[in-house]
Each structure stands twice: as structure tokens, then as C-alpha cells.
Amino acid sequence: MPPPSSSLHPIINGFKAHNPAADGLLCINCGDFGHRRRECRNSSLPYWEQAYL
């Protein structure tokens, strides 16, 4: 599995911390805020990035 630092996603690479109180729900499928995986209509992150979320 690649290191998290190679990801472009800000939460996975450590640039941004997930704050549930401020950000709300975090989708494990796409990495966006405001919805859950089962409600996701966005394209999926690669599996290795989903594993870090």
C-alpha cells in the first residue's frame, strides 16, 4: 500500500485533520464531507486511500 503522503486528498496526506464537529460527516467512499458512503454519488477514491480514511 502506498504511503499516505503520496495521496492528493488533504485528510489522507495529513494536510487537514477531520473535525466532525466542524466538518460534519465524512464519506469513506469519496472523501468528501456532508454524506455517508451509502448516499455517495461521487466517484470512489482508490481502495488504498479509502483504507486510510
Short mmCIF file of N, CA and C in Angstrom, two decimals:
data_model
loop_
_atom_site.label_atom_id
_atom_site.label_comp_id
_atom_site.label_asym_id
_atom_site.label_seq_id
_atom_site.Cartn_x
_atom_site.Cartn_y
_atom_site.Cartn_z
N MET A 1 0.85 -1.17 0.00
CA MET A 1 0.00 0.00 0.00
C MET A 1 0.90 1.24 0.00
N PRO A 2 0.61 2.22 -0.87
CA PRO A 2 1.42 3.44 -0.91
C PRO A 2 1.32 4.22 0.40
N PRO A 3 2.32 5.03 0.70
CA PRO A 3 2.26 5.83 1.92
C PRO A 3 1.20 6.93 1.80
N PRO A 4 0.61 7.36 2.91
CA PRO A 4 -0.42 8.39 2.86
C PRO A 4 0.08 9.70 2.26
N SER A 5 1.36 9.97 2.38
CA SER A 5 1.90 11.23 1.85
C SER A 5 1.81 11.31 0.33
N SER A 6 1.62 10.18 -0.35
CA SER A 6 1.52 10.20 -1.82
C SER A 6 0.11 10.50 -2.31
N SER A 7 -0.84 10.62 -1.40
CA SER A 7 -2.22 10.92 -1.77
C SER A 7 -2.41 12.41 -2.01
N LEU A 8 -3.32 12.75 -2.92
CA LEU A 8 -3.67 14.15 -3.16
C LEU A 8 -4.80 14.61 -2.24
N HIS A 9 -5.43 13.69 -1.54
CA HIS A 9 -6.54 14.03 -0.65
C HIS A 9 -5.98 14.66 0.62
N PRO A 10 -6.47 15.86 1.02
CA PRO A 10 -5.88 16.58 2.16
C PRO A 10 -5.98 15.86 3.51
N ILE A 11 -6.99 15.07 3.73
CA ILE A 11 -7.10 14.36 5.01
C ILE A 11 -6.16 13.16 5.03
N ILE A 12 -6.05 12.47 3.91
CA ILE A 12 -5.21 11.28 3.85
C ILE A 12 -3.73 11.65 3.95
N ASN A 13 -3.32 12.71 3.26
CA ASN A 13 -1.89 13.07 3.28
C ASN A 13 -1.50 13.89 4.51
N GLY A 14 -2.45 14.19 5.39
CA GLY A 14 -2.15 14.87 6.64
C GLY A 14 -2.19 16.38 6.60
N PHE A 15 -2.56 16.96 5.46
CA PHE A 15 -2.63 18.41 5.34
C PHE A 15 -3.77 18.98 6.17
N LYS A 16 -4.86 18.25 6.28
CA LYS A 16 -6.04 18.70 7.03
C LYS A 16 -6.50 17.57 7.95
N ALA A 17 -6.89 17.95 9.16
CA ALA A 17 -7.44 16.97 10.10
C ALA A 17 -8.96 16.99 9.99
N HIS A 18 -9.58 15.83 10.14
CA HIS A 18 -11.04 15.76 10.10
C HIS A 18 -11.58 16.13 11.46
N ASN A 19 -12.38 17.18 11.51
CA ASN A 19 -13.03 17.63 12.73
C ASN A 19 -14.53 17.41 12.55
N PRO A 20 -15.09 16.33 13.10
CA PRO A 20 -16.51 16.02 12.89
C PRO A 20 -17.45 17.13 13.32
N ALA A 21 -17.10 17.87 14.36
CA ALA A 21 -17.98 18.94 14.84
C ALA A 21 -18.07 20.07 13.81
N ALA A 22 -16.98 20.38 13.15
CA ALA A 22 -16.97 21.47 12.18
C ALA A 22 -17.28 21.00 10.76
N ASP A 23 -16.76 19.82 10.39
CA ASP A 23 -16.88 19.35 9.01
C ASP A 23 -18.13 18.52 8.76
N GLY A 24 -18.68 17.91 9.77
CA GLY A 24 -19.83 17.03 9.58
C GLY A 24 -19.38 15.64 9.18
N LEU A 25 -20.26 14.94 8.51
CA LEU A 25 -19.98 13.57 8.09
C LEU A 25 -18.86 13.52 7.06
N LEU A 26 -18.09 12.45 7.09
CA LEU A 26 -17.04 12.22 6.11
C LEU A 26 -17.35 10.93 5.36
N CYS A 27 -17.46 11.02 4.05
CA CYS A 27 -17.75 9.85 3.22
C CYS A 27 -16.47 9.04 3.03
N ILE A 28 -16.51 7.77 3.38
CA ILE A 28 -15.35 6.89 3.24
C ILE A 28 -15.16 6.49 1.77
N ASN A 29 -16.18 6.61 0.95
CA ASN A 29 -16.10 6.25 -0.46
C ASN A 29 -15.34 7.29 -1.28
N CYS A 30 -15.73 8.57 -1.15
CA CYS A 30 -15.12 9.61 -1.99
C CYS A 30 -14.24 10.58 -1.21
N GLY A 31 -14.38 10.62 0.13
CA GLY A 31 -13.56 11.50 0.95
C GLY A 31 -14.13 12.90 1.11
N ASP A 32 -15.32 13.16 0.60
CA ASP A 32 -15.95 14.47 0.75
C ASP A 32 -16.77 14.52 2.03
N PHE A 33 -17.14 15.71 2.42
CA PHE A 33 -17.92 15.92 3.63
C PHE A 33 -19.40 16.05 3.31
N GLY A 34 -20.22 15.75 4.31
CA GLY A 34 -21.65 16.01 4.21
C GLY A 34 -22.53 14.83 3.87
N HIS A 35 -21.95 13.67 3.63
CA HIS A 35 -22.76 12.49 3.33
C HIS A 35 -21.99 11.23 3.73
N ARG A 36 -22.69 10.11 3.68
CA ARG A 36 -22.10 8.81 4.01
C ARG A 36 -21.90 8.00 2.74
N ARG A 37 -21.17 6.91 2.88
CA ARG A 37 -20.87 6.05 1.73
C ARG A 37 -22.13 5.59 1.01
N ARG A 38 -23.14 5.17 1.76
CA ARG A 38 -24.35 4.63 1.12
C ARG A 38 -25.13 5.70 0.35
N GLU A 39 -24.89 6.99 0.64
CA GLU A 39 -25.55 8.09 -0.05
C GLU A 39 -24.67 8.70 -1.14
N CYS A 40 -23.47 8.18 -1.32
CA CYS A 40 -22.47 8.80 -2.19
C CYS A 40 -22.81 8.62 -3.67
N ARG A 41 -22.72 9.73 -4.40
CA ARG A 41 -22.92 9.73 -5.85
C ARG A 41 -21.65 10.14 -6.59
N ASN A 42 -20.57 10.37 -5.85
CA ASN A 42 -19.30 10.79 -6.43
C ASN A 42 -18.46 9.58 -6.82
N SER A 43 -17.41 9.85 -7.57
CA SER A 43 -16.50 8.75 -7.93
C SER A 43 -15.71 8.33 -6.70
N SER A 44 -15.38 7.06 -6.65
CA SER A 44 -14.70 6.49 -5.49
C SER A 44 -13.22 6.83 -5.48
N LEU A 45 -12.68 6.95 -4.29
CA LEU A 45 -11.23 7.02 -4.13
C LEU A 45 -10.67 5.63 -4.39
N PRO A 46 -9.39 5.52 -4.75
CA PRO A 46 -8.79 4.19 -4.85
C PRO A 46 -8.88 3.48 -3.50
N TYR A 47 -8.90 2.16 -3.54
CA TYR A 47 -9.08 1.39 -2.31
C TYR A 47 -8.01 1.68 -1.26
N TRP A 48 -6.78 1.91 -1.68
CA TRP A 48 -5.73 2.17 -0.70
C TRP A 48 -5.98 3.49 0.02
N GLU A 49 -6.57 4.48 -0.66
CA GLU A 49 -6.89 5.74 0.00
C GLU A 49 -8.10 5.58 0.93
N GLN A 50 -9.07 4.79 0.53
CA GLN A 50 -10.22 4.52 1.39
C GLN A 50 -9.78 3.84 2.68
N ALA A 51 -8.75 3.02 2.61
CA ALA A 51 -8.26 2.31 3.79
C ALA A 51 -7.71 3.27 4.84
N TYR A 52 -7.18 4.42 4.41
CA TYR A 52 -6.65 5.40 5.35
C TYR A 52 -7.74 6.23 6.00
N LEU A 53 -8.90 6.32 5.35
CA LEU A 53 -9.99 7.08 5.95
C LEU A 53 -10.65 6.24 7.01
#
